[in-house]
Amino acid sequence: AQSVAQPEDQVNVAEGNPLTVKCTYSVSGNPYLFWYVQYPNRGLQFLLKYITGDNLVKGSYGFEAEFNKSQTSFHLKKPSALVSDSALYFCAVRDGNQGGKLIFGQGTELSVKP
Amino acid sequence: DTGVSQDPRHKITKRGQNVTFRCDPISEHNRLYWYRQTLGQGPEFLTYFQNEAQLEKSRLLSDRFSAERPKGSFSTLEIQRTEQGDSAMYLCASSSPDVQRSIYFGEGSWLTVV
C-alpha cells in the first residue's frame, strides 16, 4: 500500500535561513509526488510536483524539492525562509496504478521567526 | 478558470441532523475527489468520481455518508444522522484523468457537530 511519512511535526527556522521539510514515500508503481501548503482555515494550495525527469523541481514562492529514488525521499527546500512561509506543509504521493488519488502525509508545521 | 468551489464554507449542526455539502470542480476536470481532514491530521481520501461514475470509496465512508455527481459536473456529499466524530473539514478536489496532472483543492467546508 502506498504511504507518505513526514517525520517532523514542526520545523522552526529563522527568517533568511534555508529550510528543509522532509518527506519519504512508499508506492508500488511510479511515484508522482506533490507538495501542498495550507494556511489556517484554508484549503490546500499546490506548490510543486515531481513526475519524471530532473530530480530537482522548482515550484511556487521560491520553493523547490529534490527527488531521491534510492532514499525514497522528496524533501521540500527553500534557500531563504520568509515569515510568510509559516504554514502547514503536506507531502503527497499519487500512484498512477490506484485511480490517481493522493495519499497525504501527516503534515509538518513550519514556523519562521523574524 | 474559477477554481474549485465549495459550499457552505462553515456548517454547525446538531447531532442527528443531516448535512449536505456541494462542490463545483474546475470546469474541464472530469475527476472529482472528496477528502476529510481533522485538526492536526493530513487529508484522508473518502471517494472519487470520474464523470458521473463513483469509482472508489474508502472504508472511512460509512453508510451514513453518500456522495453523488449526477451529471458529471458538481458533486454533493451528504452525511446523515451526524455524530460528533464527523466534525472535520471536508475538502473537494478536481483534476483531469492524466495522473501526471495536478489535483486542485477547494477551500473546504468546515463541519461542527454539537
mmCIF file with all atom_site columns, C-alpha atoms in Angstrom:
data_model
loop_
_atom_site.group_PDB
_atom_site.id
_atom_site.type_symbol
_atom_site.label_atom_id
_atom_site.label_alt_id
_atom_site.label_comp_id
_atom_site.label_asym_id
_atom_site.label_entity_id
_atom_site.label_seq_id
_atom_site.pdbx_PDB_ins_code
_atom_site.Cartn_x
_atom_site.Cartn_y
_atom_site.Cartn_z
_atom_site.occupancy
_atom_site.B_iso_or_equiv
_atom_site.pdbx_formal_charge
_atom_site.auth_seq_id
_atom_site.auth_comp_id
_atom_site.auth_asym_id
_atom_site.auth_atom_id
_atom_site.pdbx_PDB_model_num
ATOM 1   C CA . ALA A 1 1   ? 0.000   0.000  0.000   1.00 0.00 ? 1   ALA A CA 1
ATOM 2   C CA . GLN A 1 2   ? 1.172   3.480  -0.733  1.00 0.00 ? 2   GLN A CA 1
ATOM 3   C CA . SER A 1 3   ? 2.129   5.761  2.131   1.00 0.00 ? 3   SER A CA 1
ATOM 4   C CA . VAL A 1 4   ? 3.878   9.000  2.938   1.00 0.00 ? 4   VAL A CA 1
ATOM 5   C CA . ALA A 1 5   ? 5.830   9.893  6.064   1.00 0.00 ? 5   ALA A CA 1
ATOM 6   C CA . GLN A 1 6   ? 6.715   13.337 7.286   1.00 0.00 ? 6   GLN A CA 1
ATOM 7   C CA . PRO A 1 7   ? 8.969   12.650 10.262  1.00 0.00 ? 7   PRO A CA 1
ATOM 8   C CA . GLU A 1 8   ? 8.870   16.155 11.748  1.00 0.00 ? 8   GLU A CA 1
ATOM 9   C CA . ASP A 1 9   ? 5.671   17.559 13.212  1.00 0.00 ? 9   ASP A CA 1
ATOM 10  C CA . GLN A 1 10  ? 7.241   21.002 13.383  1.00 0.00 ? 10  GLN A CA 1
ATOM 11  C CA . VAL A 1 11  ? 10.194  22.782 11.837  1.00 0.00 ? 11  VAL A CA 1
ATOM 12  C CA . ASN A 1 12  ? 11.464  26.080 13.248  1.00 0.00 ? 12  ASN A CA 1
ATOM 13  C CA . VAL A 1 13  ? 13.644  28.347 11.136  1.00 0.00 ? 13  VAL A CA 1
ATOM 14  C CA . ALA A 1 14  ? 14.904  31.894 11.433  1.00 0.00 ? 14  ALA A CA 1
ATOM 15  C CA . GLU A 1 15  ? 13.962  34.281 8.652   1.00 0.00 ? 15  GLU A CA 1
ATOM 16  C CA . GLY A 1 16  ? 16.603  34.353 5.949   1.00 0.00 ? 16  GLY A CA 1
ATOM 17  C CA . ASN A 1 17  ? 17.921  30.885 6.765   1.00 0.00 ? 17  ASN A CA 1
ATOM 18  C CA . PRO A 1 18  ? 17.440  27.901 4.479   1.00 0.00 ? 18  PRO A CA 1
ATOM 19  C CA . LEU A 1 19  ? 14.639  25.498 5.287   1.00 0.00 ? 19  LEU A CA 1
ATOM 20  C CA . THR A 1 20  ? 14.034  21.807 4.656   1.00 0.00 ? 20  THR A CA 1
ATOM 21  C CA . VAL A 1 21  ? 10.823  19.889 5.247   1.00 0.00 ? 21  VAL A CA 1
ATOM 22  C CA . LYS A 1 22  ? 11.320  16.147 4.979   1.00 0.00 ? 22  LYS A CA 1
ATOM 23  C CA . CYS A 1 23  ? 9.191   13.557 3.225   1.00 0.00 ? 23  CYS A CA 1
ATOM 24  C CA . THR A 1 24  ? 9.641   9.867  2.456   1.00 0.00 ? 24  THR A CA 1
ATOM 25  C CA . TYR A 1 25  ? 7.260   7.718  0.478   1.00 0.00 ? 25  TYR A CA 1
ATOM 26  C CA . SER A 1 26  ? 6.336   4.155  -0.324  1.00 0.00 ? 26  SER A CA 1
ATOM 27  C CA . VAL A 1 27  ? 4.486   3.239  -3.507  1.00 0.00 ? 27  VAL A CA 1
ATOM 28  C CA . SER A 1 28  ? 4.300   0.175  -5.706  1.00 0.00 ? 28  SER A CA 1
ATOM 29  C CA . GLY A 1 29  ? 4.134   1.901  -9.085  1.00 0.00 ? 29  GLY A CA 1
ATOM 30  C CA . ASN A 1 30  ? 5.723   5.041  -10.437 1.00 0.00 ? 30  ASN A CA 1
ATOM 31  C CA . PRO A 1 31  ? 5.750   7.738  -7.785  1.00 0.00 ? 31  PRO A CA 1
ATOM 32  C CA . TYR A 1 32  ? 4.126   11.018 -8.662  1.00 0.00 ? 32  TYR A CA 1
ATOM 33  C CA . LEU A 1 33  ? 4.989   13.303 -5.762  1.00 0.00 ? 33  LEU A CA 1
ATOM 34  C CA . PHE A 1 34  ? 3.431   16.564 -4.676  1.00 0.00 ? 34  PHE A CA 1
ATOM 35  C CA . TRP A 1 35  ? 3.801   19.269 -2.054  1.00 0.00 ? 35  TRP A CA 1
ATOM 36  C CA . TYR A 1 36  ? 0.877   21.366 -0.858  1.00 0.00 ? 36  TYR A CA 1
ATOM 37  C CA . VAL A 1 37  ? 0.708   24.236 1.624   1.00 0.00 ? 37  VAL A CA 1
ATOM 38  C CA . GLN A 1 38  ? -2.210  25.014 3.909   1.00 0.00 ? 38  GLN A CA 1
ATOM 39  C CA . TYR A 1 39  ? -2.796  28.288 5.720   1.00 0.00 ? 39  TYR A CA 1
ATOM 40  C CA . PRO A 1 40  ? -5.120  28.393 8.761   1.00 0.00 ? 40  PRO A CA 1
ATOM 41  C CA . ASN A 1 41  ? -8.744  27.575 7.928   1.00 0.00 ? 41  ASN A CA 1
ATOM 42  C CA . ARG A 1 42  ? -7.970  27.358 4.225   1.00 0.00 ? 42  ARG A CA 1
ATOM 43  C CA . GLY A 1 43  ? -7.814  24.645 1.616   1.00 0.00 ? 43  GLY A CA 1
ATOM 44  C CA . LEU A 1 44  ? -4.638  23.185 0.148   1.00 0.00 ? 44  LEU A CA 1
ATOM 45  C CA . GLN A 1 45  ? -2.575  25.135 -2.337  1.00 0.00 ? 45  GLN A CA 1
ATOM 46  C CA . PHE A 1 46  ? -0.420  23.279 -4.854  1.00 0.00 ? 46  PHE A CA 1
ATOM 47  C CA . LEU A 1 47  ? 3.305   24.105 -4.579  1.00 0.00 ? 47  LEU A CA 1
ATOM 48  C CA . LEU A 1 48  ? 5.142   21.709 -6.876  1.00 0.00 ? 48  LEU A CA 1
ATOM 49  C CA . LYS A 1 49  ? 5.303   18.180 -8.215  1.00 0.00 ? 49  LYS A CA 1
ATOM 50  C CA . TYR A 1 50  ? 7.719   15.562 -9.445  1.00 0.00 ? 50  TYR A CA 1
ATOM 51  C CA . ILE A 1 51  ? 6.569   13.394 -12.308 1.00 0.00 ? 51  ILE A CA 1
ATOM 52  C CA . THR A 1 52  ? 9.692   12.468 -14.229 1.00 0.00 ? 52  THR A CA 1
ATOM 53  C CA . GLY A 1 53  ? 12.950  13.968 -15.412 1.00 0.00 ? 53  GLY A CA 1
ATOM 54  C CA . ASP A 1 54  ? 15.161  16.305 -13.416 1.00 0.00 ? 54  ASP A CA 1
ATOM 55  C CA . ASN A 1 55  ? 15.324  15.298 -9.765  1.00 0.00 ? 55  ASN A CA 1
ATOM 56  C CA . LEU A 1 56  ? 15.251  18.932 -8.649  1.00 0.00 ? 56  LEU A CA 1
ATOM 57  C CA . VAL A 1 57  ? 11.887  20.532 -9.266  1.00 0.00 ? 57  VAL A CA 1
ATOM 58  C CA . LYS A 1 58  ? 11.040  24.175 -8.769  1.00 0.00 ? 58  LYS A CA 1
ATOM 59  C CA . GLY A 1 59  ? 7.669   25.441 -7.668  1.00 0.00 ? 59  GLY A CA 1
ATOM 60  C CA . SER A 1 60  ? 5.750   28.407 -6.393  1.00 0.00 ? 60  SER A CA 1
ATOM 61  C CA . TYR A 1 61  ? 7.020   31.065 -3.958  1.00 0.00 ? 61  TYR A CA 1
ATOM 62  C CA . GLY A 1 62  ? 10.684  30.067 -4.370  1.00 0.00 ? 62  GLY A CA 1
ATOM 63  C CA . PHE A 1 63  ? 10.224  26.512 -3.116  1.00 0.00 ? 63  PHE A CA 1
ATOM 64  C CA . GLU A 1 64  ? 11.974  23.538 -4.655  1.00 0.00 ? 64  GLU A CA 1
ATOM 65  C CA . ALA A 1 65  ? 12.106  19.840 -3.915  1.00 0.00 ? 65  ALA A CA 1
ATOM 66  C CA . GLU A 1 66  ? 14.618  17.103 -4.546  1.00 0.00 ? 66  GLU A CA 1
ATOM 67  C CA . PHE A 1 67  ? 13.508  13.642 -5.596  1.00 0.00 ? 67  PHE A CA 1
ATOM 68  C CA . ASN A 1 68  ? 15.804  10.833 -4.439  1.00 0.00 ? 68  ASN A CA 1
ATOM 69  C CA . LYS A 1 69  ? 14.715  7.432  -5.718  1.00 0.00 ? 69  LYS A CA 1
ATOM 70  C CA . SER A 1 70  ? 17.240  5.381  -3.752  1.00 0.00 ? 70  SER A CA 1
ATOM 71  C CA . GLN A 1 71  ? 16.214  7.006  -0.473  1.00 0.00 ? 71  GLN A CA 1
ATOM 72  C CA . THR A 1 72  ? 12.535  7.230  -1.498  1.00 0.00 ? 72  THR A CA 1
ATOM 73  C CA . SER A 1 73  ? 12.527  10.847 -0.383  1.00 0.00 ? 73  SER A CA 1
ATOM 74  C CA . PHE A 1 74  ? 11.113  14.095 -1.686  1.00 0.00 ? 74  PHE A CA 1
ATOM 75  C CA . HIS A 1 75  ? 12.297  16.862 0.642   1.00 0.00 ? 75  HIS A CA 1
ATOM 76  C CA . LEU A 1 76  ? 10.970  20.398 0.262   1.00 0.00 ? 76  LEU A CA 1
ATOM 77  C CA . LYS A 1 77  ? 13.537  23.189 0.378   1.00 0.00 ? 77  LYS A CA 1
ATOM 78  C CA . LYS A 1 78  ? 13.853  26.935 0.182   1.00 0.00 ? 78  LYS A CA 1
ATOM 79  C CA . PRO A 1 79  ? 17.153  28.831 0.222   1.00 0.00 ? 79  PRO A CA 1
ATOM 80  C CA . SER A 1 80  ? 15.904  31.758 2.314   1.00 0.00 ? 80  SER A CA 1
ATOM 81  C CA . ALA A 1 81  ? 12.822  31.469 4.519   1.00 0.00 ? 81  ALA A CA 1
ATOM 82  C CA . LEU A 1 82  ? 10.249  34.235 4.954   1.00 0.00 ? 82  LEU A CA 1
ATOM 83  C CA . VAL A 1 83  ? 7.939   34.795 7.917   1.00 0.00 ? 83  VAL A CA 1
ATOM 84  C CA . SER A 1 84  ? 5.049   34.489 5.458   1.00 0.00 ? 84  SER A CA 1
ATOM 85  C CA . ASP A 1 85  ? 6.151   30.908 4.699   1.00 0.00 ? 85  ASP A CA 1
ATOM 86  C CA . SER A 1 86  ? 4.838   29.879 8.128   1.00 0.00 ? 86  SER A CA 1
ATOM 87  C CA . ALA A 1 87  ? 2.091   27.343 7.419   1.00 0.00 ? 87  ALA A CA 1
ATOM 88  C CA . LEU A 1 88  ? 1.285   23.638 7.337   1.00 0.00 ? 88  LEU A CA 1
ATOM 89  C CA . TYR A 1 89  ? 3.013   21.666 4.579   1.00 0.00 ? 89  TYR A CA 1
ATOM 90  C CA . PHE A 1 90  ? 1.820   18.355 3.202   1.00 0.00 ? 90  PHE A CA 1
ATOM 91  C CA . CYS A 1 91  ? 3.665   15.873 1.065   1.00 0.00 ? 91  CYS A CA 1
ATOM 92  C CA . ALA A 1 92  ? 1.537   13.539 -1.059  1.00 0.00 ? 92  ALA A CA 1
ATOM 93  C CA . VAL A 1 93  ? 2.007   10.665 -3.457  1.00 0.00 ? 93  VAL A CA 1
ATOM 94  C CA . ARG A 1 94  ? -0.232  9.855  -6.374  1.00 0.00 ? 94  ARG A CA 1
ATOM 95  C CA . ASP A 1 95  ? 0.017   6.287  -7.569  1.00 0.00 ? 95  ASP A CA 1
ATOM 96  C CA . GLY A 1 96  ? -0.755  6.007  -11.243 1.00 0.00 ? 96  GLY A CA 1
ATOM 97  C CA . ASN A 1 97  ? -1.997  2.476  -10.711 1.00 0.00 ? 97  ASN A CA 1
ATOM 98  C CA . GLN A 1 98  ? -4.521  3.333  -7.990  1.00 0.00 ? 98  GLN A CA 1
ATOM 99  C CA . GLY A 1 99  ? -7.021  5.608  -9.637  1.00 0.00 ? 99  GLY A CA 1
ATOM 100 C CA . GLY A 1 100 ? -4.934  8.696  -9.219  1.00 0.00 ? 100 GLY A CA 1
ATOM 101 C CA . LYS A 1 101 ? -5.956  9.648  -5.703  1.00 0.00 ? 101 LYS A CA 1
ATOM 102 C CA . LEU A 1 102 ? -3.489  11.445 -3.478  1.00 0.00 ? 102 LEU A CA 1
ATOM 103 C CA . ILE A 1 103 ? -2.235  9.906  -0.258  1.00 0.00 ? 103 ILE A CA 1
ATOM 104 C CA . PHE A 1 104 ? -1.020  12.516 2.204   1.00 0.00 ? 104 PHE A CA 1
ATOM 105 C CA . GLY A 1 105 ? 1.490   12.619 4.998   1.00 0.00 ? 105 GLY A CA 1
ATOM 106 C CA . GLN A 1 106 ? 0.550   13.915 8.423   1.00 0.00 ? 106 GLN A CA 1
ATOM 107 C CA . GLY A 1 107 ? 1.867   17.358 7.706   1.00 0.00 ? 107 GLY A CA 1
ATOM 108 C CA . THR A 1 108 ? 4.696   19.497 9.029   1.00 0.00 ? 108 THR A CA 1
ATOM 109 C CA . GLU A 1 109 ? 4.102   22.853 10.644  1.00 0.00 ? 109 GLU A CA 1
ATOM 110 C CA . LEU A 1 110 ? 6.720   25.341 9.515   1.00 0.00 ? 110 LEU A CA 1
ATOM 111 C CA . SER A 1 111 ? 7.362   28.300 11.793  1.00 0.00 ? 111 SER A CA 1
ATOM 112 C CA . VAL A 1 112 ? 9.633   31.067 10.537  1.00 0.00 ? 112 VAL A CA 1
ATOM 113 C CA . LYS A 1 113 ? 10.654  33.609 13.165  1.00 0.00 ? 113 LYS A CA 1
ATOM 114 C CA . PRO A 1 114 ? 11.882  37.136 12.401  1.00 0.00 ? 114 PRO A CA 1
ATOM 115 C CA . ASP B 2 1   ? -10.615 29.084 -14.545 1.00 0.00 ? 1   ASP B CA 1
ATOM 116 C CA . THR B 2 2   ? -12.554 29.881 -11.396 1.00 0.00 ? 2   THR B CA 1
ATOM 117 C CA . GLY B 2 3   ? -11.050 27.123 -9.279  1.00 0.00 ? 3   GLY B CA 1
ATOM 118 C CA . VAL B 2 4   ? -12.812 24.513 -7.162  1.00 0.00 ? 4   VAL B CA 1
ATOM 119 C CA . SER B 2 5   ? -15.752 25.974 -5.280  1.00 0.00 ? 5   SER B CA 1
ATOM 120 C CA . GLN B 2 6   ? -17.280 24.536 -2.099  1.00 0.00 ? 6   GLN B CA 1
ATOM 121 C CA . ASP B 2 7   ? -20.446 25.490 -0.282  1.00 0.00 ? 7   ASP B CA 1
ATOM 122 C CA . PRO B 2 8   ? -21.129 26.135 2.535   1.00 0.00 ? 8   PRO B CA 1
ATOM 123 C CA . ARG B 2 9   ? -17.762 27.095 3.964   1.00 0.00 ? 9   ARG B CA 1
ATOM 124 C CA . HIS B 2 10  ? -18.953 26.530 7.515   1.00 0.00 ? 10  HIS B CA 1
ATOM 125 C CA . LYS B 2 11  ? -21.798 24.496 8.935   1.00 0.00 ? 11  LYS B CA 1
ATOM 126 C CA . ILE B 2 12  ? -22.797 23.995 12.558  1.00 0.00 ? 12  ILE B CA 1
ATOM 127 C CA . THR B 2 13  ? -25.383 21.301 13.112  1.00 0.00 ? 13  THR B CA 1
ATOM 128 C CA . LYS B 2 14  ? -26.905 19.383 15.960  1.00 0.00 ? 14  LYS B CA 1
ATOM 129 C CA . ARG B 2 15  ? -26.091 15.736 16.398  1.00 0.00 ? 15  ARG B CA 1
ATOM 130 C CA . GLY B 2 16  ? -28.515 13.570 14.473  1.00 0.00 ? 16  GLY B CA 1
ATOM 131 C CA . GLN B 2 17  ? -29.248 16.119 11.755  1.00 0.00 ? 17  GLN B CA 1
ATOM 132 C CA . ASN B 2 18  ? -28.393 15.633 8.091   1.00 0.00 ? 18  ASN B CA 1
ATOM 133 C CA . VAL B 2 19  ? -25.999 17.932 6.250   1.00 0.00 ? 19  VAL B CA 1
ATOM 134 C CA . THR B 2 20  ? -25.089 18.305 2.600   1.00 0.00 ? 20  THR B CA 1
ATOM 135 C CA . PHE B 2 21  ? -22.025 19.877 1.041   1.00 0.00 ? 21  PHE B CA 1
ATOM 136 C CA . ARG B 2 22  ? -21.672 20.909 -2.572  1.00 0.00 ? 22  ARG B CA 1
ATOM 137 C CA . CYS B 2 23  ? -18.581 21.021 -4.740  1.00 0.00 ? 23  CYS B CA 1
ATOM 138 C CA . ASP B 2 24  ? -18.195 22.636 -8.153  1.00 0.00 ? 24  ASP B CA 1
ATOM 139 C CA . PRO B 2 25  ? -14.964 21.445 -9.807  1.00 0.00 ? 25  PRO B CA 1
ATOM 140 C CA . ILE B 2 26  ? -12.834 23.230 -12.353 1.00 0.00 ? 26  ILE B CA 1
ATOM 141 C CA . SER B 2 27  ? -14.942 23.071 -15.496 1.00 0.00 ? 27  SER B CA 1
ATOM 142 C CA . GLU B 2 28  ? -12.723 20.928 -17.721 1.00 0.00 ? 28  GLU B CA 1
ATOM 143 C CA . HIS B 2 29  ? -11.865 18.422 -14.963 1.00 0.00 ? 29  HIS B CA 1
ATOM 144 C CA . ASN B 2 30  ? -13.712 15.127 -15.108 1.00 0.00 ? 30  ASN B CA 1
ATOM 145 C CA . ARG B 2 31  ? -12.253 13.656 -11.908 1.00 0.00 ? 31  ARG B CA 1
ATOM 146 C CA . LEU B 2 32  ? -13.595 14.826 -8.573  1.00 0.00 ? 32  LEU B CA 1
ATOM 147 C CA . TYR B 2 33  ? -12.335 13.779 -5.149  1.00 0.00 ? 33  TYR B CA 1
ATOM 148 C CA . TRP B 2 34  ? -13.625 14.154 -1.587  1.00 0.00 ? 34  TRP B CA 1
ATOM 149 C CA . TYR B 2 35  ? -11.292 14.189 1.405   1.00 0.00 ? 35  TYR B CA 1
ATOM 150 C CA . ARG B 2 36  ? -11.794 14.663 5.142   1.00 0.00 ? 36  ARG B CA 1
ATOM 151 C CA . GLN B 2 37  ? -9.329  16.481 7.352   1.00 0.00 ? 37  GLN B CA 1
ATOM 152 C CA . THR B 2 38  ? -9.387  16.664 11.140  1.00 0.00 ? 38  THR B CA 1
ATOM 153 C CA . LEU B 2 39  ? -7.250  19.007 13.217  1.00 0.00 ? 39  LEU B CA 1
ATOM 154 C CA . GLY B 2 40  ? -3.595  18.111 13.169  1.00 0.00 ? 40  GLY B CA 1
ATOM 155 C CA . GLN B 2 41  ? -4.010  15.430 10.526  1.00 0.00 ? 41  GLN B CA 1
ATOM 156 C CA . GLY B 2 42  ? -3.410  15.148 6.825   1.00 0.00 ? 42  GLY B CA 1
ATOM 157 C CA . PRO B 2 43  ? -6.371  14.899 4.463   1.00 0.00 ? 43  PRO B CA 1
ATOM 158 C CA . GLU B 2 44  ? -7.870  11.402 4.235   1.00 0.00 ? 44  GLU B CA 1
ATOM 159 C CA . PHE B 2 45  ? -9.333  10.119 0.997   1.00 0.00 ? 45  PHE B CA 1
ATOM 160 C CA . LEU B 2 46  ? -13.080 9.427  1.025   1.00 0.00 ? 46  LEU B CA 1
ATOM 161 C CA . THR B 2 47  ? -14.181 8.839  -2.557  1.00 0.00 ? 47  THR B CA 1
ATOM 162 C CA . TYR B 2 48  ? -13.699 9.874  -6.149  1.00 0.00 ? 48  TYR B CA 1
ATOM 163 C CA . PHE B 2 49  ? -15.690 10.183 -9.362  1.00 0.00 ? 49  PHE B CA 1
ATOM 164 C CA . GLN B 2 50  ? -14.758 10.083 -12.982 1.00 0.00 ? 50  GLN B CA 1
ATOM 165 C CA . ASN B 2 51  ? -17.561 11.927 -14.720 1.00 0.00 ? 51  ASN B CA 1
ATOM 166 C CA . GLU B 2 52  ? -20.721 10.644 -13.012 1.00 0.00 ? 52  GLU B CA 1
ATOM 167 C CA . ALA B 2 53  ? -19.284 7.263  -12.025 1.00 0.00 ? 53  ALA B CA 1
ATOM 168 C CA . GLN B 2 54  ? -18.162 6.761  -8.438  1.00 0.00 ? 54  GLN B CA 1
ATOM 169 C CA . LEU B 2 55  ? -15.066 4.617  -8.925  1.00 0.00 ? 55  LEU B CA 1
ATOM 170 C CA . GLU B 2 56  ? -13.700 4.183  -5.420  1.00 0.00 ? 56  GLU B CA 1
ATOM 171 C CA . LYS B 2 57  ? -14.919 4.566  -1.864  1.00 0.00 ? 57  LYS B CA 1
ATOM 172 C CA . SER B 2 58  ? -12.744 4.489  1.236   1.00 0.00 ? 58  SER B CA 1
ATOM 173 C CA . ARG B 2 59  ? -13.616 2.392  4.250   1.00 0.00 ? 59  ARG B CA 1
ATOM 174 C CA . LEU B 2 60  ? -13.931 5.756  6.021   1.00 0.00 ? 60  LEU B CA 1
ATOM 175 C CA . LEU B 2 61  ? -17.097 6.364  4.044   1.00 0.00 ? 61  LEU B CA 1
ATOM 176 C CA . SER B 2 62  ? -19.640 4.727  6.317   1.00 0.00 ? 62  SER B CA 1
ATOM 177 C CA . ASP B 2 63  ? -23.212 4.046  5.210   1.00 0.00 ? 63  ASP B CA 1
ATOM 178 C CA . ARG B 2 64  ? -24.229 7.387  6.725   1.00 0.00 ? 64  ARG B CA 1
ATOM 179 C CA . PHE B 2 65  ? -22.212 9.105  4.003   1.00 0.00 ? 65  PHE B CA 1
ATOM 180 C CA . SER B 2 66  ? -23.323 9.330  0.417   1.00 0.00 ? 66  SER B CA 1
ATOM 181 C CA . ALA B 2 67  ? -21.729 11.180 -2.467  1.00 0.00 ? 67  ALA B CA 1
ATOM 182 C CA . GLU B 2 68  ? -23.213 11.860 -5.868  1.00 0.00 ? 68  GLU B CA 1
ATOM 183 C CA . ARG B 2 69  ? -22.222 13.505 -9.098  1.00 0.00 ? 69  ARG B CA 1
ATOM 184 C CA . PRO B 2 70  ? -25.381 13.093 -11.159 1.00 0.00 ? 70  PRO B CA 1
ATOM 185 C CA . LYS B 2 71  ? -24.431 14.909 -14.339 1.00 0.00 ? 71  LYS B CA 1
ATOM 186 C CA . GLY B 2 72  ? -20.696 14.647 -14.110 1.00 0.00 ? 72  GLY B CA 1
ATOM 187 C CA . SER B 2 73  ? -20.355 18.269 -13.087 1.00 0.00 ? 73  SER B CA 1
ATOM 188 C CA . PHE B 2 74  ? -20.974 19.338 -9.467  1.00 0.00 ? 74  PHE B CA 1
ATOM 189 C CA . SER B 2 75  ? -20.975 16.836 -6.627  1.00 0.00 ? 75  SER B CA 1
ATOM 190 C CA . THR B 2 76  ? -22.728 16.594 -3.276  1.00 0.00 ? 76  THR B CA 1
ATOM 191 C CA . LEU B 2 77  ? -21.609 14.883 -0.093  1.00 0.00 ? 77  LEU B CA 1
ATOM 192 C CA . GLU B 2 78  ? -24.391 14.116 2.352   1.00 0.00 ? 78  GLU B CA 1
ATOM 193 C CA . ILE B 2 79  ? -23.910 12.998 5.922   1.00 0.00 ? 79  ILE B CA 1
ATOM 194 C CA . GLN B 2 80  ? -26.979 11.525 7.582   1.00 0.00 ? 80  GLN B CA 1
ATOM 195 C CA . ARG B 2 81  ? -27.557 11.334 11.335  1.00 0.00 ? 81  ARG B CA 1
ATOM 196 C CA . THR B 2 82  ? -24.436 13.331 12.088  1.00 0.00 ? 82  THR B CA 1
ATOM 197 C CA . GLU B 2 83  ? -22.223 12.389 15.020  1.00 0.00 ? 83  GLU B CA 1
ATOM 198 C CA . GLN B 2 84  ? -19.692 14.491 16.894  1.00 0.00 ? 84  GLN B CA 1
ATOM 199 C CA . GLY B 2 85  ? -16.918 12.453 15.297  1.00 0.00 ? 85  GLY B CA 1
ATOM 200 C CA . ASP B 2 86  ? -17.988 13.785 11.909  1.00 0.00 ? 86  ASP B CA 1
ATOM 201 C CA . SER B 2 87  ? -16.694 17.233 12.875  1.00 0.00 ? 87  SER B CA 1
ATOM 202 C CA . ALA B 2 88  ? -13.953 17.953 10.350  1.00 0.00 ? 88  ALA B CA 1
ATOM 203 C CA . MET B 2 89  ? -13.133 19.890 7.231   1.00 0.00 ? 89  MET B CA 1
ATOM 204 C CA . TYR B 2 90  ? -14.425 18.283 4.061   1.00 0.00 ? 90  TYR B CA 1
ATOM 205 C CA . LEU B 2 91  ? -12.245 19.034 1.078   1.00 0.00 ? 91  LEU B CA 1
ATOM 206 C CA . CYS B 2 92  ? -13.166 18.677 -2.554  1.00 0.00 ? 92  CYS B CA 1
ATOM 207 C CA . ALA B 2 93  ? -10.599 18.471 -5.338  1.00 0.00 ? 93  ALA B CA 1
ATOM 208 C CA . SER B 2 94  ? -10.633 18.014 -9.085  1.00 0.00 ? 94  SER B CA 1
ATOM 209 C CA . SER B 2 95  ? -8.272  17.005 -11.853 1.00 0.00 ? 95  SER B CA 1
ATOM 210 C CA . SER B 2 96  ? -8.048  15.628 -15.347 1.00 0.00 ? 96  SER B CA 1
ATOM 211 C CA . PRO B 2 97  ? -7.651  11.831 -15.602 1.00 0.00 ? 97  PRO B CA 1
ATOM 212 C CA . ASP B 2 98  ? -3.974  12.175 -16.519 1.00 0.00 ? 98  ASP B CA 1
ATOM 213 C CA . VAL B 2 99  ? -2.185  11.238 -13.289 1.00 0.00 ? 99  VAL B CA 1
ATOM 214 C CA . GLN B 2 100 ? 0.711   13.467 -14.256 1.00 0.00 ? 100 GLN B CA 1
ATOM 215 C CA . ARG B 2 101 ? -1.526  16.486 -13.916 1.00 0.00 ? 101 ARG B CA 1
ATOM 216 C CA . SER B 2 102 ? -2.082  18.255 -10.606 1.00 0.00 ? 102 SER B CA 1
ATOM 217 C CA . ILE B 2 103 ? -5.066  17.906 -8.324  1.00 0.00 ? 103 ILE B CA 1
ATOM 218 C CA . TYR B 2 104 ? -6.565  21.225 -7.242  1.00 0.00 ? 104 TYR B CA 1
ATOM 219 C CA . PHE B 2 105 ? -8.403  21.708 -3.981  1.00 0.00 ? 105 PHE B CA 1
ATOM 220 C CA . GLY B 2 106 ? -11.234 23.941 -2.895  1.00 0.00 ? 106 GLY B CA 1
ATOM 221 C CA . GLU B 2 107 ? -11.251 25.983 0.314   1.00 0.00 ? 107 GLU B CA 1
ATOM 222 C CA . GLY B 2 108 ? -13.055 23.253 2.204   1.00 0.00 ? 108 GLY B CA 1
ATOM 223 C CA . SER B 2 109 ? -16.291 23.017 4.159   1.00 0.00 ? 109 SER B CA 1
ATOM 224 C CA . TRP B 2 110 ? -15.966 23.053 7.933   1.00 0.00 ? 110 TRP B CA 1
ATOM 225 C CA . LEU B 2 111 ? -18.478 20.917 9.797   1.00 0.00 ? 111 LEU B CA 1
ATOM 226 C CA . THR B 2 112 ? -19.046 21.245 13.527  1.00 0.00 ? 112 THR B CA 1
ATOM 227 C CA . VAL B 2 113 ? -21.477 18.818 15.133  1.00 0.00 ? 113 VAL B CA 1
ATOM 228 C CA . VAL B 2 114 ? -22.718 19.935 18.547  1.00 0.00 ? 114 VAL B CA 1
#
